[in-house]
Amino acid sequence: MGVLKFGTVNWELDTIKHNRFDAANGVDVEVAYFAGEDATNVAILAGDLDIIVSDWLWVSRQRSMGEDLTFAPYSTAVGAIMVKADAPIRGIPDLVGRKIGVAGGSLDKSWLLIQGLAQRDYKMDLAREADVVFGAPPLLSEKALSGELDAVLNFWHFCARLEAKGFRRLIGADDAAKALGASGPVSALGYVFHDKWANENPDVPMSFVKASAAAKRLLADSDAEWQRLAPIVRAEGRELEVLRDRYREGIPNRPVAEEESDAAKLYEILADLGGEKLVGEARQMAPGTFWAALKT
């Protein structure tokens, strides 16, 4: 399995390995660390890895181009626009003329969804009417803390760390998704693997999914496990508690078929907003993007 060296998925993988949930389900998870998401994507396409973590949008794009990748939901946790607690920004219209930091670039899904909501509800072109700067997540958080930014849209764990330092959520990407038609939380990230590999080793991916579920149950119920993970999470006290709580909120708890239906709706919205640069030529989510074995 290939993952980012400092990604949040390591918290779950460490829980799996430490508690031997992989062995209990008949698999042995070997973790390979990578410096960036592009590197894990290339490695799985080359056949060098069995599993990576990515999003369903990328999986759909690959399927539409002939790859047989598929997606098993991992986390519904998504980013939010964060502002200081005493900031005079109470809603999307208050972002006009403000300096907003955005992680993930101009085609970040959370940014596109919030722009879509601003356009629909307030007839605002947020990308034009605000002063938008793109940057790396840690840098944007530092600039928000120092007051150089009026607001910041960051990845969920950076948002949680800001929350622990007195920031509040203005609007989350999940709020925007629901406002635009999703009936509930949709996993932003999932475990991604090839259909061919899953078909040739039918017990292995399902056993891994069961090990993941066991780790999630422990992380949902045990504060002590989070204390054990504190050095890996690199947080303590209030910050660790907020990260723990936001992680727990992101544990998928809906039937996969419902998530898939909502993802298909969001795909069409994102295709309109992000165009071919985001989704390629396909205007609808590719069939089989969500792993069929989880829908039976």
XYZ file of C-alpha atoms in Angstrom:
296
model
C 0.000 0.000 0.000
C 1.345 3.419 -0.971
C 0.572 6.490 1.139
C 1.897 9.983 1.723
C 4.569 10.098 4.416
C 2.635 12.511 6.638
C -0.946 11.882 5.489
C -3.774 11.318 7.950
C -4.369 7.813 6.570
C -1.240 6.830 8.517
C -3.236 7.187 11.729
C -5.582 4.437 10.604
C -2.811 2.268 9.154
C -0.819 2.498 12.386
C -3.959 1.469 14.284
C -4.369 -1.514 11.950
C -0.755 -2.633 12.376
C -0.451 -1.949 16.115
C -3.644 -3.860 16.915
C -2.949 -6.546 14.289
C -6.309 -6.006 12.617
C -4.687 -6.978 9.322
C -3.473 -10.329 10.660
C -6.849 -10.941 12.303
C -8.437 -10.608 8.862
C -5.864 -12.741 7.062
C -3.810 -10.034 5.342
C -0.450 -8.353 5.914
C -0.385 -4.643 5.117
C 3.019 -3.433 3.964
C 3.173 0.365 3.824
C 5.341 2.228 1.304
C 5.777 5.963 1.840
C 5.718 8.543 -0.940
C 6.424 12.260 -1.045
C 3.385 13.272 -3.084
C 0.031 12.130 -4.408
C 1.222 12.144 -8.019
C 3.875 9.584 -7.107
C 1.340 7.150 -5.603
C -0.923 7.609 -8.631
C 1.895 6.779 -11.023
C 2.955 3.779 -8.928
C -0.460 2.120 -8.890
C -0.986 2.746 -12.596
C 2.406 1.108 -13.206
C 1.381 -1.923 -11.134
C 3.924 -1.284 -8.373
C 1.287 -1.003 -5.599
C -1.892 -2.848 -4.701
C -3.701 0.010 -2.927
C -3.407 3.788 -2.647
C -5.636 6.525 -1.243
C -7.211 8.932 -3.718
C -10.580 10.472 -4.604
C -13.426 9.152 -6.714
C -13.068 11.982 -9.203
C -9.590 10.777 -10.156
C -10.760 7.154 -10.226
C -13.652 8.052 -12.532
C -11.332 9.956 -14.846
C -8.985 6.971 -15.044
C -11.872 4.588 -15.720
C -13.158 6.833 -18.488
C -9.704 6.528 -20.086
C -9.704 2.730 -19.905
C -8.134 1.962 -16.511
C -9.909 -0.474 -14.180
C -9.372 1.364 -10.879
C -12.149 1.322 -8.302
C -12.840 3.070 -4.975
C -13.758 1.910 -1.450
C -14.830 4.819 0.823
C -12.340 5.793 3.529
C -13.315 9.232 4.892
C -15.997 11.878 4.405
C -13.892 14.521 6.197
C -13.451 17.601 4.009
C -12.103 21.104 4.334
C -13.879 24.301 5.249
C -13.403 28.026 4.980
C -12.027 29.042 8.365
C -12.012 32.531 9.875
C -10.900 33.907 13.219
C -13.573 33.695 15.901
C -14.007 37.468 16.090
C -13.850 38.088 12.324
C -16.762 40.172 10.920
C -17.307 37.471 8.274
C -20.591 35.678 8.887
C -21.505 34.305 5.471
C -20.331 33.854 1.898
C -21.324 37.418 0.845
C -18.916 38.794 3.471
C -16.001 37.275 1.528
C -16.268 39.929 -1.216
C -13.021 41.882 -1.306
C -11.426 39.652 1.340
C -8.120 37.849 0.990
C -8.780 34.097 0.915
C -6.127 31.395 0.942
C -7.061 28.204 -0.901
C -5.177 24.916 -0.590
C -5.222 22.432 -3.422
C -5.228 24.851 -6.347
C -7.925 26.340 -8.529
C -9.452 22.921 -9.318
C -9.727 21.796 -5.691
C -13.130 20.123 -5.300
C -13.987 21.928 -2.068
C -13.186 25.301 -3.641
C -15.279 24.495 -6.729
C -18.283 23.392 -4.654
C -18.187 26.537 -2.509
C -17.878 28.650 -5.657
C -20.869 26.815 -7.115
C -22.944 27.544 -4.033
C -21.900 31.220 -4.066
C -22.920 31.476 -7.708
C -26.273 29.774 -7.197
C -27.389 31.449 -3.979
C -25.738 34.865 -4.193
C -24.953 35.308 -7.914
C -21.315 35.768 -6.837
C -18.198 34.868 -8.774
C -16.116 34.224 -5.684
C -12.911 33.659 -7.657
C -13.205 37.207 -9.081
C -14.872 39.069 -6.220
C -12.418 37.932 -3.542
C -8.621 38.230 -3.504
C -7.726 34.549 -3.846
C -4.236 33.182 -3.215
C -3.221 29.550 -3.616
C -0.551 27.868 -1.555
C 0.646 24.892 0.465
C -1.630 23.960 3.394
C 0.901 24.619 6.217
C 1.867 28.002 4.786
C -1.753 29.068 4.392
C -2.504 28.109 7.991
C 0.447 30.188 9.192
C -0.721 33.173 7.140
C -4.240 32.818 8.561
C -2.888 32.729 12.117
C -0.737 35.807 11.523
C -3.692 37.734 10.076
C -2.268 37.956 6.538
C -5.400 36.189 5.284
C -8.997 37.069 6.116
C -10.117 33.478 5.533
C -8.581 30.168 4.493
C -9.978 27.076 2.773
C -7.742 24.236 3.875
C -7.763 20.462 4.154
C -9.801 19.073 7.040
C -6.949 18.342 9.476
C -5.436 21.799 8.996
C -8.907 23.228 9.657
C -9.116 21.186 12.874
C -5.776 22.533 14.051
C -6.958 26.085 13.338
C -10.197 25.353 15.184
C -8.149 24.370 18.234
C -6.455 27.770 17.997
C -9.712 29.712 18.056
C -10.867 29.746 14.448
C -14.429 28.903 13.399
C -15.888 27.236 10.340
C -17.640 29.640 7.981
C -18.791 26.973 5.544
C -17.593 23.451 4.908
C -17.313 21.721 1.565
C -19.773 19.188 2.992
C -22.284 21.993 3.618
C -21.874 23.121 0.011
C -22.264 19.563 -1.283
C -25.518 19.063 0.631
C -26.832 22.448 -0.481
C -26.083 21.479 -4.086
C -27.980 18.199 -3.908
C -26.114 15.536 -1.921
C -28.424 13.749 0.516
C -25.648 13.064 3.037
C -21.873 12.893 3.513
C -19.872 11.636 0.528
C -16.401 10.184 1.042
C -13.794 12.593 -0.238
C -11.119 9.910 -0.136
C -11.097 6.158 -0.525
C -8.879 3.131 -0.895
C -8.182 2.665 -4.604
C -7.146 -0.540 -6.378
C -7.529 -2.354 -9.689
C -10.650 -4.432 -10.422
C -8.381 -7.076 -11.989
C -6.379 -7.408 -8.763
C -9.588 -7.569 -6.700
C -11.052 -10.238 -9.007
C -7.868 -12.316 -8.897
C -7.580 -11.986 -5.095
C -11.243 -11.687 -4.049
C -10.648 -12.159 -0.311
C -7.742 -9.716 -0.025
C -9.337 -6.299 -0.664
C -12.433 -7.235 1.362
C -10.207 -8.426 4.226
C -8.362 -5.116 4.094
C -11.671 -3.209 4.150
C -12.663 -5.228 7.245
C -9.338 -4.417 8.933
C -9.924 -0.741 8.120
C -13.417 -0.939 9.612
C -12.035 -2.501 12.806
C -9.522 0.338 13.124
C -12.251 2.914 12.575
C -14.396 1.328 15.288
C -11.514 1.520 17.746
C -10.715 5.122 16.793
C -14.399 5.994 17.125
C -14.678 4.525 20.624
C -11.271 4.756 22.290
C -9.777 8.020 23.497
C -6.825 5.977 24.771
C -5.978 4.909 21.223
C -5.784 8.562 20.237
C -3.399 9.208 23.119
C -1.216 6.378 21.796
C -1.336 7.954 18.328
C -0.497 11.466 19.584
C 3.165 11.372 18.447
C 2.087 10.334 14.930
C -0.750 12.868 14.833
C 1.723 15.435 16.163
C -0.823 17.015 18.470
C -1.768 17.020 22.122
C -4.367 18.505 24.432
C -7.142 20.506 22.783
C -5.640 20.126 19.309
C -5.610 16.325 19.566
C -9.209 16.361 20.804
C -10.444 18.451 17.871
C -8.574 16.268 15.360
C -10.028 13.179 17.024
C -13.569 14.549 16.916
C -13.347 15.725 13.301
C -11.840 12.386 12.266
C -14.735 10.578 13.929
C -17.244 12.770 12.115
C -15.588 11.698 8.866
C -16.063 7.958 9.348
C -18.405 6.810 6.531
C -21.658 5.406 7.880
C -23.985 5.296 4.865
C -24.669 2.507 2.365
C -22.096 2.742 -0.428
C -24.860 2.822 -3.043
C -26.177 6.057 -1.479
C -22.709 7.607 -1.506
C -22.279 6.583 -5.132
C -25.588 8.189 -6.115
C -24.625 11.463 -4.437
C -21.127 11.351 -5.911
C -22.651 11.041 -9.376
C -24.708 14.207 -8.745
C -21.676 16.098 -7.472
C -19.600 14.866 -10.417
C -21.918 16.603 -12.877
C -21.759 19.837 -10.869
C -17.961 19.640 -10.656
C -17.725 18.841 -14.368
C -19.612 22.064 -15.100
C -17.437 24.099 -12.733
C -14.028 22.579 -13.414
C -14.499 21.516 -17.012
C -12.197 19.242 -18.962
C -9.146 20.209 -16.877
C -10.778 18.556 -13.886
C -12.695 15.583 -15.278
C -11.414 15.060 -18.800
C -13.938 14.500 -21.546
C -16.426 12.445 -19.509
C -19.420 14.486 -18.352
C -20.747 11.754 -16.056
C -19.089 9.592 -13.416
C -17.794 6.352 -14.904
C -19.725 3.174 -14.002
C -17.815 1.034 -11.501
C -16.053 3.980 -9.855
C -17.326 2.738 -6.463
C -16.308 -0.877 -5.807
C -19.230 -3.094 -6.778
C -18.506 -5.680 -4.047
C -19.431 -3.135 -1.356
C -22.894 -2.532 -2.839
C -24.175 -6.112 -2.548
